[in-house]
Amino acid sequence: MASIPFTDYSSSTATRLLPFSRTTFRRNSALFLSRLVGPLSMRSSSFRTLTVGSSSVSSLPLINAAIGCESGAKVIDGKLVAKKIREEIAAEVSRMKDEIGIVPGLAVILVGDRKDSATYVRNKKKACESVGINSFEVHLPENSAEQEVLKFISGFNDDPSVHGILVQLPLPSHMNEQNILNAVSIEKDVDGFHPLNIGRLAMRGREPLFVPCTPKGCIELLHRYGVQIKGKRAVVIGRSNIVGMPAALLLQREDATISIVHTRTKNPEEITKQADIIISAVGQPNMVRGDWIKPGAVVIDVGINPVEDAKSPRGYKLVGDVCYEEACKVASAVTPVPGGVGPMTIAMLLSNTLSSAKRAHNFQ
Amino acid sequence: MASIPFTDYSSSTATRLLPFSRTTFRRNSALFLSRLVGPLSMRSSSFRTLTVGSSSVSSLPLINAAIGCESGAKVIDGKLVAKKIREEIAAEVSRMKDEIGIVPGLAVILVGDRKDSATYVRNKKKACESVGINSFEVHLPENSAEQEVLKFISGFNDDPSVHGILVQLPLPSHMNEQNILNAVSIEKDVDGFHPLNIGRLAMRGREPLFVPCTPKGCIELLHRYGVQIKGKRAVVIGRSNIVGMPAALLLQREDATISIVHTRTKNPEEITKQADIIISAVGQPNMVRGDWIKPGAVVIDVGINPVEDAKSPRGYKLVGDVCYEEACKVASAVTPVPGGVGPMTIAMLLSNTLSSAKRAHNFQ
């Protein structure tokens, strides 16, 4: 089960999200976090810049019981929001092409024959096509030299038709991932994992060029559903480079008071219970129970974990880090799995690529 | 009173630490945080690398009532620790000179005639001399062109006898501070404020070249006094780029569960009361009262605030962010002001300069 490839590390540093192991974390089937991680160019008002169409989903009603939440909590419909964002991006891509003749381009480098990686790359390509973004793909054999990958990155760095470069992870073990990721031009690092981007994200008064897609998708959901962040207590569960840590930095930038819970935290539920907003990104199925949640809190569940399900033809089903049924009874709003944060990541990757092209061509 | 130059921004981004303004923050005379901020090269075990002498102060007893703490709490004697560290650095500088003929060098660039800045630069120079580090000083007139400053930075970047470069802040208002600070080579950014260093500090599996001096000094005090960090609840009060934010990242790197309290936090005392370790860096005299502190907590007070004092010939005295008398009754250990964190900052600047020289010459 653990080998089911539900994780798209994208251009992340391939930090495996470790399952929590303490007794207070009551579910322990060690699984993976499944994310399509890409990046997004961000300026101070970046989140708002996604609302590019004539209308916005910021007035989206919190829909009761839309996806099986029958007992009170509202469902934050990531699928709907992501669809809306993709429509907005498509309109912007079209406007850009019409006005200045430029089409944003995303280059993806895939090394080796992992089926999961091939699927993720295919999905990204399809998503690009659906909004009119050009996609470029390089597929190298497993035994390629690191130098070979660096050569392609260098080519894409210099290619003005490429506005985003994404190295699909994990890379073969003989390659130095950090070297390769560091070779991607900071202006095209659409995954937003470059330390310079993370540093700017952490610092007040600085602006990252790109923000990692999954945490950006989480915040975008909060924004689009009108959830107030400023002055609120927010707890992030998990401290990964690709989700937890940048999510906490984003929440703090929006004036939340943040706490970060991780594997070394004793009694995590005591902390989560104080939160107005919970973002969970640990890859531990149903870990966050109803009694971890403060009544009325908003819960964003980043985990996508396969658990055995004899009823399913595939033999498994997908669940989040949060026990959805219990959360529904306590929270005021919650993201379902699937259909919550999941669809947002790739939408943010497209948005990052669009923003990068706009910046490169000074297109407003 | 507010104009008393108690703040050494060093090469920080000169973010003024804003005083808290809500009613729960019971003292409101808006004042400044006074720090001599420099930087330090850090590897994974960096904190330990400071213990370079034959003996260490890690076995330092927590001294009761050493500086007016009569009612139980132990005093964390930053002055004593800083002295010890400077001795260790002096020994290492001497060994380096003997073994490979290299003397570490720190270059300080001062622009204009601010008396406070001149004093800070003089202190840094003296501190360098006391441990055998070469210091280089450039003093430019207030009306210098930005280009002039950049020219000197470029020269120091290329000069192999310079291992650390520090631009004394604040710069004259006609200069772009970010441009100037970004011009300092990352290998010589001994202040540790470069976003690349901050990004690496935030990311798991990455190592910053330098860690900002004041927060590093706080953690060093905890280490030298044998305070366990792993698994503990830690609350940082203040989220500045120069102290609060990097202090939180450092605590998290050591497996504390962190919360960050700031001006937008409602009821901050409810959060601080849960902490095993409190680091306060807001520049608000006596803000943290006894009832903000959990019995037995360790309190690190970064604030150095002047308050009126008719009895003093200067007309003022220095107090911390923490009400020392009350903290003494509740905490298990507390840093005094002055004589706590203050002396650590410049010791860490020297340590960063030494580490930089060691790295440049691959000297163990």
XYZ file of C-alpha atoms in Angstrom:
728
model
C 0.000 0.000 0.000
C 2.750 2.383 0.914
C 4.222 2.059 -2.521
C 1.145 3.414 -4.250
C 2.430 6.487 -5.997
C 0.063 9.086 -4.661
C 2.704 11.711 -4.240
C 3.664 14.209 -6.861
C 6.799 15.781 -5.528
C 6.938 17.969 -8.587
C 9.992 20.162 -8.309
C 9.966 19.914 -4.574
C 13.013 18.771 -2.717
C 11.243 15.446 -2.492
C 10.999 15.638 1.252
C 8.827 12.711 2.128
C 6.230 13.798 4.595
C 6.726 11.553 7.530
C 3.751 10.106 9.301
C 3.262 11.096 12.879
C 4.115 8.272 15.183
C 2.930 9.172 18.632
C 0.013 7.628 20.337
C -1.964 10.818 20.267
C -1.946 10.486 16.506
C -4.480 7.778 16.417
C -4.289 6.567 12.866
C -0.952 5.174 11.849
C -1.071 3.557 8.439
C 1.945 5.309 7.015
C 0.988 6.918 3.768
C 1.904 9.693 1.477
C 0.780 13.130 0.760
C -0.471 13.518 -2.716
C 0.085 16.879 -4.281
C 0.671 18.263 -7.680
C 3.094 20.904 -6.665
C 3.950 23.751 -8.946
C 4.466 27.480 -8.379
C 2.986 30.920 -8.841
C 4.427 34.324 -9.211
C 3.323 36.604 -6.431
C 3.330 40.287 -5.780
C 2.007 41.893 -2.646
C -1.541 41.578 -3.754
C -0.858 38.325 -5.515
C -3.748 36.342 -4.234
C -6.152 38.855 -5.510
C -4.508 38.855 -8.913
C -6.036 35.493 -9.567
C -9.400 37.118 -9.597
C -8.863 38.278 -13.103
C -12.213 37.659 -14.732
C -15.153 39.971 -14.655
C -16.705 37.951 -11.887
C -15.086 36.229 -8.953
C -15.898 33.301 -6.750
C -15.083 35.317 -3.656
C -18.804 35.477 -3.113
C -19.048 31.709 -3.286
C -21.534 30.502 -0.761
C -20.265 27.967 1.724
C -22.206 25.026 0.449
C -23.807 22.762 2.992
C -23.622 19.053 2.527
C -22.376 19.329 -1.031
C -20.014 16.421 -0.680
C -21.403 14.307 2.072
C -21.100 16.814 4.906
C -24.545 16.318 6.298
C -24.198 17.509 9.807
C -23.610 21.207 9.615
C -20.168 22.188 8.332
C -19.870 23.895 5.001
C -17.924 22.325 2.187
C -15.113 24.306 0.614
C -15.329 23.172 -2.968
C -11.794 23.222 -4.348
C -12.852 21.644 -7.582
C -15.261 24.478 -8.292
C -12.772 27.171 -7.298
C -9.988 25.580 -9.353
C -12.276 25.416 -12.375
C -13.105 29.072 -11.965
C -9.420 29.989 -11.642
C -8.549 28.017 -14.745
C -11.243 29.889 -16.642
C -9.779 33.151 -15.413
C -6.302 32.066 -16.458
C -7.543 30.996 -19.890
C -9.098 34.418 -20.380
C -5.874 36.136 -19.359
C -3.728 33.928 -21.577
C -6.016 34.766 -24.466
C -5.928 38.498 -23.707
C -2.133 38.419 -23.496
C -1.865 36.665 -26.824
C -4.252 39.136 -28.431
C -2.634 42.232 -27.008
C 1.092 41.473 -27.186
C 1.304 38.196 -29.085
C 2.928 36.318 -26.213
C 1.846 32.861 -25.050
C 3.057 31.706 -21.605
C 5.155 28.548 -21.702
C 5.894 25.848 -19.111
C 8.780 23.413 -19.557
C 8.717 20.110 -17.703
C 11.746 17.860 -17.408
C 11.111 14.216 -16.646
C 13.938 11.766 -16.031
C 13.342 8.030 -15.949
C 10.291 5.819 -16.315
C 8.315 6.117 -13.095
C 4.708 5.676 -14.066
C 3.440 8.047 -11.399
C 5.792 10.791 -12.564
C 4.730 10.237 -16.154
C 1.087 10.606 -15.078
C 1.774 13.843 -13.206
C 3.649 15.281 -16.161
C 0.838 14.281 -18.499
C -1.704 15.957 -16.220
C 0.297 19.154 -16.129
C 0.599 19.135 -19.892
C -3.139 18.629 -20.263
C -3.852 21.432 -17.796
C -1.580 23.765 -19.771
C -3.376 22.910 -22.976
C -6.759 23.499 -21.399
C -5.903 27.136 -20.620
C -3.830 27.850 -23.721
C -0.377 27.752 -22.055
C 2.350 26.192 -24.207
C 3.998 23.179 -22.668
C 7.424 21.816 -23.446
C 8.494 18.411 -22.304
C 11.867 16.775 -22.105
C 11.935 13.097 -21.248
C 15.377 11.694 -20.480
C 16.304 8.086 -19.784
C 16.863 6.918 -16.211
C 20.619 6.570 -16.699
C 21.145 10.106 -18.038
C 24.023 12.112 -16.653
C 23.276 15.011 -14.307
C 25.070 17.194 -16.837
C 22.447 16.276 -19.399
C 19.647 17.568 -17.176
C 21.605 20.720 -16.401
C 22.081 21.313 -20.125
C 18.327 21.274 -20.706
C 17.673 23.513 -17.719
C 20.228 25.965 -19.051
C 18.534 25.889 -22.450
C 15.135 26.611 -20.923
C 16.629 29.338 -18.729
C 17.758 31.095 -21.904
C 14.627 30.399 -23.934
C 12.316 33.438 -23.919
C 9.299 31.310 -24.846
C 9.636 29.396 -21.564
C 8.343 31.218 -18.479
C 8.320 28.356 -16.032
C 10.603 25.349 -15.560
C 9.576 22.356 -13.522
C 11.810 19.371 -12.850
C 9.622 16.406 -12.028
C 10.756 14.742 -8.823
C 11.946 12.360 -7.616
C 15.083 12.306 -9.738
C 17.141 9.140 -10.153
C 19.291 8.537 -7.090
C 22.586 9.188 -8.879
C 21.637 12.816 -9.401
C 22.148 15.678 -6.959
C 18.695 17.107 -6.668
C 19.779 20.330 -4.986
C 22.283 21.074 -7.750
C 19.643 20.522 -10.362
C 16.939 22.580 -8.682
C 19.379 25.390 -7.955
C 20.181 25.543 -11.672
C 16.646 26.670 -12.495
C 16.582 30.429 -13.002
C 14.906 32.167 -10.083
C 12.728 34.010 -12.608
C 11.369 30.700 -13.904
C 11.237 28.713 -10.653
C 7.468 28.262 -10.879
C 7.521 25.706 -8.086
C 8.650 28.448 -5.708
C 10.980 26.150 -3.801
C 14.163 28.121 -4.369
C 15.570 29.215 -0.987
C 15.637 32.778 -2.239
C 11.873 32.635 -2.786
C 11.321 30.984 0.581
C 13.533 33.597 2.252
C 11.561 36.409 0.676
C 8.351 34.712 1.751
C 9.609 34.632 5.336
C 10.767 38.254 5.413
C 8.535 41.219 6.016
C 8.870 43.833 3.302
C 10.157 41.336 0.751
C 8.169 39.676 -1.992
C 8.858 36.232 -3.411
C 8.782 35.861 -7.173
C 6.832 32.621 -6.777
C 4.938 31.000 -3.932
C 4.749 27.185 -3.707
C 1.503 26.046 -5.289
C -0.142 23.857 -2.686
C 0.087 26.287 0.253
C -0.863 29.105 -2.079
C -3.888 27.064 -3.111
C -4.882 26.676 0.542
C -4.778 30.415 1.154
C -6.572 31.082 -2.111
C -9.415 28.849 -0.920
C -9.650 30.812 2.324
C -9.727 34.056 0.368
C -12.277 32.942 -2.143
C -14.570 31.748 0.619
C -14.177 35.006 2.500
C -12.510 33.449 5.542
C -10.851 36.151 7.601
C -7.207 35.387 8.374
C -5.975 38.580 10.004
C -5.892 38.342 13.781
C -6.944 34.688 13.771
C -5.175 31.771 15.439
C -3.930 29.409 12.746
C -2.311 26.030 13.286
C -0.401 24.265 10.540
C 0.100 20.549 11.037
C 3.305 19.455 9.312
C 6.456 21.457 8.569
C 7.511 20.222 5.145
C 9.351 22.526 2.784
C 6.660 22.065 0.160
C 3.475 22.639 2.166
C 3.573 23.106 5.943
C 6.389 25.614 6.311
C 5.381 27.911 3.412
C 1.708 27.656 4.469
C 2.665 28.951 7.921
C 4.704 31.780 6.399
C 1.781 32.732 4.140
C -0.657 32.767 7.049
C 1.717 34.929 9.053
C 2.073 37.344 6.143
C -1.691 37.748 6.405
C -1.441 38.567 10.108
C -2.594 35.270 11.549
C -0.976 34.123 14.778
C 0.574 30.844 13.756
C 1.631 27.688 15.545
C 3.315 24.799 13.787
C 2.627 21.288 15.006
C 4.916 18.455 13.905
C 6.139 14.980 14.778
C 7.928 16.211 17.885
C 4.892 18.025 19.264
C 3.437 16.616 22.422
C -0.349 16.672 22.645
C -0.897 18.312 19.258
C -4.661 18.275 19.759
C -4.322 20.782 22.594
C -2.852 23.245 20.117
C -5.097 22.509 17.151
C -8.130 22.922 19.412
C -7.221 26.598 19.839
C -7.119 27.299 16.109
C -9.618 29.294 14.096
C -7.952 27.912 10.977
C -6.277 24.514 10.654
C -4.174 23.486 7.666
C -3.135 19.858 7.849
C -0.375 18.513 5.596
C 1.103 15.380 7.054
C -0.118 12.465 4.942
C -1.693 10.597 7.829
C -5.215 9.343 7.148
C -7.925 10.586 9.501
C -5.403 11.808 12.050
C -7.208 15.019 12.925
C -10.316 13.950 14.824
C -13.365 15.940 15.743
C -12.061 16.624 19.227
C -8.914 18.231 17.766
C -11.055 20.973 16.252
C -12.476 24.071 17.886
C -16.174 24.483 17.182
C -16.585 26.800 14.229
C -13.027 26.466 12.949
C -12.191 26.321 9.240
C -10.278 23.181 8.269
C -8.111 22.862 5.153
C -7.049 19.287 4.548
C -4.017 18.882 2.287
C -3.577 15.162 2.858
C -4.618 12.712 0.156
C -4.129 9.269 1.582
C -5.137 5.941 0.094
C -6.728 3.553 2.572
C -7.932 0.044 1.929
C -11.523 -0.196 0.794
C -12.859 -3.583 -0.156
C -15.946 -1.971 -1.709
C -13.895 -0.053 -4.247
C -12.954 -1.791 -7.497
C -9.452 -0.360 -7.020
C -9.288 -1.833 -3.517
C -8.688 1.540 -1.888
C -10.226 4.942 -1.445
C -8.722 8.356 -0.800
C -9.096 10.137 2.521
C -7.547 13.249 4.012
C -5.510 13.876 7.153
C -8.752 14.979 8.755
C -11.533 12.632 9.788
C -14.086 14.256 7.515
C -17.240 12.946 9.141
C -16.151 14.158 12.574
C -14.854 17.479 11.254
C -18.211 18.111 9.621
C -19.867 18.050 13.018
C -17.502 20.565 14.605
C -15.979 22.849 11.986
C -17.755 25.705 10.275
C -16.165 24.803 6.950
C -13.969 22.011 5.680
C -12.319 20.890 2.446
C -13.272 17.434 1.233
C -10.771 14.837 -0.023
C -10.730 14.483 -2.941
C -12.085 17.698 -4.402
C -10.661 20.135 -1.861
C -7.076 21.354 -1.988
C -6.072 18.802 -4.630
C -7.436 20.585 -7.699
C -6.009 23.892 -6.488
C -2.344 22.930 -6.806
C -2.279 22.560 -10.546
C -4.432 25.679 -10.927
C -1.785 27.565 -8.965
C 0.968 26.121 -11.170
C -0.828 27.542 -14.197
C -1.300 30.823 -12.395
C 2.422 30.967 -11.528
C 3.331 30.348 -15.138
C 0.969 33.074 -16.303
C 2.329 35.513 -13.709
C 5.875 34.715 -14.766
C 5.078 35.461 -18.405
C 3.315 38.677 -17.422
C 6.309 39.770 -15.385
C 8.762 38.885 -18.125
C 6.831 40.997 -20.608
C 5.677 43.644 -18.175
C 2.082 42.855 -19.092
C -0.562 44.049 -16.664
C 12.907 59.810 24.749
C 11.996 57.944 21.635
C 14.868 59.531 19.803
C 17.485 58.043 22.064
C 19.528 55.937 19.697
C 19.331 52.604 21.423
C 18.921 50.645 18.259
C 21.786 49.216 16.259
C 20.189 48.031 13.068
C 23.560 46.867 11.863
C 23.104 45.405 8.415
C 19.516 44.604 9.085
C 16.817 45.839 6.806
C 16.271 48.502 9.420
C 12.802 47.262 10.192
C 11.784 49.279 13.186
C 10.216 47.004 15.728
C 6.815 48.417 16.319
C 5.505 48.628 19.807
C 2.433 46.604 20.595
C -0.560 48.806 20.905
C -3.386 46.770 22.288
C -4.699 47.113 25.747
C -3.542 43.699 26.757
C -0.021 45.010 26.283
C 0.011 47.001 29.416
C 3.055 49.166 28.943
C 2.909 51.462 25.997
C 5.775 53.888 26.007
C 6.865 53.313 22.455
C 10.505 52.427 22.449
C 13.124 50.683 20.510
C 14.847 47.400 20.503
C 18.520 47.747 20.997
C 20.677 45.158 19.302
C 24.091 44.952 17.893
C 23.219 42.748 15.026
C 25.871 40.861 13.118
C 25.995 37.354 11.621
C 27.542 33.907 12.028
C 28.314 31.099 9.717
C 26.417 28.005 10.634
C 26.597 24.367 9.755
C 24.263 21.721 11.107
C 26.010 21.563 14.415
C 26.896 25.207 14.342
C 25.893 26.106 17.820
C 28.223 23.566 19.214
C 31.069 24.834 17.110
C 31.272 27.842 19.324
C 32.461 25.639 22.124
C 35.944 25.654 20.758
C 38.054 25.970 23.863
C 39.184 23.139 26.066
C 36.403 23.878 28.493
C 32.860 24.979 27.859
C 30.259 26.938 29.718
C 27.614 24.377 28.914
C 27.963 23.248 32.508
C 27.310 26.760 33.719
C 25.188 26.682 36.814
C 22.001 28.675 36.705
C 22.977 31.353 39.133
C 20.418 32.445 41.644
C 20.016 36.070 42.415
C 23.151 37.058 40.543
C 21.601 40.174 39.117
C 18.822 41.112 41.421
C 16.645 38.029 40.909
C 15.966 37.361 44.540
C 12.833 35.361 44.437
C 13.710 32.074 42.848
C 14.395 32.249 39.133
C 17.870 31.624 37.846
C 19.760 34.297 36.001
C 21.083 33.492 32.537
C 24.278 35.476 32.500
C 24.808 36.592 28.909
C 27.760 38.726 29.858
C 29.605 35.734 31.256
C 28.730 33.495 28.313
C 29.705 36.175 25.791
C 33.041 36.648 27.540
C 33.661 32.938 27.386
C 32.756 32.810 23.700
C 35.075 35.703 22.936
C 37.882 33.873 24.680
C 37.142 30.810 22.599
C 37.123 32.890 19.431
C 40.411 34.563 20.368
C 41.975 31.128 20.851
C 40.697 29.964 17.476
C 41.841 33.113 15.700
C 45.277 32.605 17.190
C 45.375 28.919 16.204
C 44.312 29.789 12.664
C 47.031 32.408 12.375
C 49.638 29.991 13.718
C 48.616 27.072 11.561
C 47.817 28.664 8.205
C 48.835 32.293 8.595
C 45.319 33.625 8.017
C 43.670 36.301 10.153
C 39.886 36.714 9.853
C 38.794 40.165 8.709
C 35.578 42.147 9.149
C 34.813 45.192 6.998
C 32.329 47.768 8.232
C 30.873 50.460 6.015
C 29.480 53.530 7.707
C 27.741 56.287 5.781
C 26.971 59.647 7.371
C 27.470 61.109 10.804
C 24.918 59.534 13.104
C 26.500 59.399 16.517
C 24.777 56.172 17.477
C 25.987 54.450 14.320
C 29.507 55.707 14.933
C 29.361 54.259 18.445
C 28.157 50.869 17.201
C 30.882 50.742 14.578
C 33.499 51.675 17.178
C 32.252 48.915 19.481
C 32.442 46.345 16.715
C 35.945 47.466 15.849
C 37.013 47.195 19.493
C 35.451 43.765 19.784
C 37.345 42.611 16.693
C 40.595 43.890 18.129
C 39.976 42.147 21.429
C 39.865 38.735 19.758
C 42.509 39.375 17.109
C 40.158 39.783 14.128
C 41.251 42.433 11.621
C 38.759 45.193 11.102
C 38.450 47.452 8.101
C 36.377 50.574 8.186
C 35.068 52.789 5.455
C 33.430 56.023 6.513
C 31.638 57.869 3.744
C 29.972 61.283 3.944
C 26.193 61.526 4.288
C 25.772 62.813 0.741
C 27.701 59.999 -0.909
C 26.208 58.384 -3.986
C 24.783 54.869 -3.698
C 27.278 53.925 -6.380
C 30.098 54.868 -4.050
C 28.888 52.454 -1.384
C 28.420 49.720 -3.984
C 31.974 50.283 -5.175
C 33.355 49.636 -1.688
C 31.167 46.575 -1.218
C 32.418 45.226 -4.509
C 35.995 45.826 -3.416
C 35.450 43.981 -0.124
C 33.653 41.171 -1.947
C 36.823 40.645 -3.987
C 39.272 41.140 -1.140
C 40.451 37.780 0.247
C 41.504 39.366 3.537
C 37.880 40.344 4.239
C 35.648 37.505 5.447
C 32.672 39.498 6.627
C 31.050 42.692 5.360
C 28.686 44.728 7.441
C 26.872 47.818 6.239
C 25.895 49.887 9.245
C 22.244 50.822 9.105
C 20.288 52.996 8.799
C 21.637 54.325 5.516
C 20.873 57.872 4.352
C 17.367 58.079 2.958
C 18.479 58.714 -0.621
C 19.986 55.219 -0.786
C 18.204 52.001 -1.679
C 19.009 49.793 1.285
C 17.885 46.564 -0.383
C 20.134 47.191 -3.385
C 23.077 47.830 -1.141
C 22.534 44.846 1.128
C 21.936 42.551 -1.844
C 25.324 43.602 -3.214
C 27.140 41.975 -0.287
C 28.467 38.574 -1.331
C 26.444 35.778 0.251
C 29.744 34.261 1.434
C 30.529 37.416 3.411
C 27.015 38.337 4.586
C 27.964 37.974 8.257
C 24.709 39.614 9.316
C 22.820 36.638 7.887
C 19.987 38.788 6.582
C 20.288 37.820 2.937
C 16.995 36.182 1.839
C 18.980 33.196 0.607
C 20.283 32.643 4.139
C 16.831 33.144 5.631
C 15.347 30.728 3.067
C 17.904 28.099 3.933
C 17.209 28.670 7.613
C 13.506 28.050 6.992
C 13.990 24.905 4.914
C 14.576 21.458 6.326
C 17.663 19.836 4.881
C 19.256 23.160 3.944
C 21.923 25.017 5.858
C 22.355 28.789 5.924
C 25.852 30.152 5.517
C 25.166 32.632 8.299
C 22.525 32.950 10.982
C 21.480 36.411 12.239
C 23.448 37.187 15.370
C 20.836 38.153 17.941
C 18.543 35.125 17.516
C 21.602 32.907 17.291
C 22.788 34.428 20.552
C 19.440 33.563 22.180
C 19.682 29.921 21.161
C 23.324 29.787 22.172
C 22.314 30.926 25.672
C 19.721 28.152 25.862
C 22.331 25.619 24.745
C 25.016 26.791 27.085
C 22.621 26.652 29.998
C 21.494 23.168 29.049
C 17.889 24.160 28.349
C 16.178 21.429 26.353
C 14.467 22.747 23.230
C 13.365 19.595 21.430
C 9.709 18.801 22.016
C 9.127 21.992 23.986
C 6.510 24.654 23.374
C 8.249 27.893 22.417
C 6.634 31.258 21.877
C 8.423 34.092 20.130
C 7.001 37.545 20.735
C 7.697 39.749 17.721
C 8.152 38.779 14.083
C 10.903 41.097 12.890
C 13.271 40.006 10.140
C 16.242 40.563 12.432
C 15.155 38.761 15.597
C 11.665 37.305 15.961
C 11.274 35.486 12.660
C 14.746 33.916 12.549
C 14.490 33.042 16.257
C 11.297 31.103 15.532
C 12.934 29.322 12.595
C 15.915 28.399 14.757
C 13.698 27.028 17.524
C 11.767 24.995 14.984
C 14.996 23.607 13.535
C 15.657 22.310 17.029
C 12.280 20.584 17.150
C 10.413 23.016 19.366
C 6.739 23.568 18.644
C 6.626 27.269 17.899
C 4.006 29.967 18.035
C 4.645 33.533 16.950
C 2.863 36.331 18.740
C 2.758 39.794 17.179
C 0.890 43.085 17.099
C -2.172 41.487 15.535
C -2.419 38.730 18.129
C -5.419 38.861 20.387
C -4.780 37.904 24.016
C -1.070 37.186 23.560
C -0.755 36.223 27.226
C -2.954 33.179 26.653
C -0.365 31.878 24.208
C 2.779 32.872 26.081
C 1.381 31.193 29.191
C 1.610 27.845 27.400
C 5.286 28.223 26.540
C 8.189 26.349 28.050
C 10.484 28.871 26.362
C 9.659 32.514 25.656
C 11.797 34.758 23.471
C 10.579 38.346 23.493
C 11.820 40.834 20.901
C 9.407 43.700 20.577
C 11.012 46.723 22.181
C 8.201 47.322 24.649
C 9.330 47.914 28.232
C 7.966 45.494 30.832
C 5.267 44.220 28.506
C 5.557 40.572 29.487
C 4.207 40.343 33.009
C 4.455 37.543 35.508
C 1.016 36.251 34.609
C 2.070 35.862 30.970
C 4.587 33.230 32.022
C 4.047 29.565 32.773
C 5.618 28.557 36.085
C 9.039 27.095 35.380
C 9.396 28.553 31.875
C 12.702 29.893 30.556
C 12.496 33.519 29.451
C 14.901 35.151 26.990
C 14.446 38.906 26.865
C 15.831 40.574 23.740
C 14.363 44.004 24.395
C 16.602 46.805 25.629
C 14.359 49.757 26.337
C 15.248 53.055 27.949
C 12.713 54.256 30.496
C 12.807 57.439 32.471
C 14.632 57.202 35.779
C 15.090 60.327 37.823
C 17.595 58.555 40.056
C 19.982 57.907 37.202
C 22.477 60.616 36.253
C 21.572 59.923 32.617
C 17.868 60.367 33.402
C 16.943 56.911 32.185
C 17.610 53.250 32.809
C 17.433 50.216 30.560
C 14.757 47.577 30.964
C 13.694 44.595 28.884
C 10.412 43.598 27.280
C 9.857 41.415 30.307
C 8.958 42.689 33.741
C 12.047 41.246 35.368
C 10.893 41.320 38.974
C 7.679 39.481 38.153
C 9.387 37.015 35.816
C 11.822 36.132 38.569
C 8.942 34.900 40.672
C 7.472 32.628 37.997
C 10.149 31.550 35.521
C 12.809 28.955 36.177
C 15.405 31.066 34.387
C 15.494 34.516 32.880
C 17.948 36.808 31.099
C 18.541 40.171 32.750
C 18.602 43.496 30.890
C 21.286 44.638 30.498
C 23.700 41.714 30.676
C 21.509 39.053 29.058
C 21.124 38.742 25.312
C 22.828 42.096 24.635
C 26.438 40.963 24.968
C 25.743 37.850 22.915
C 25.015 39.662 19.653
C 28.474 41.063 19.105
C 30.010 37.759 20.250
C 27.988 36.048 17.505
C 29.162 38.618 14.954
C 32.748 37.722 15.807
C 31.879 34.057 15.641
C 30.277 34.501 12.201
C 33.365 36.287 10.957
C 35.603 33.524 12.278
C 33.394 30.832 10.735
C 33.450 32.658 7.413
C 37.248 32.779 7.412
C 37.419 29.104 8.363
C 35.077 28.191 5.532
C 36.943 30.326 3.025
C 40.200 28.583 3.896
C 38.736 25.177 4.656
C 40.220 25.382 8.141
C 38.760 23.011 10.721
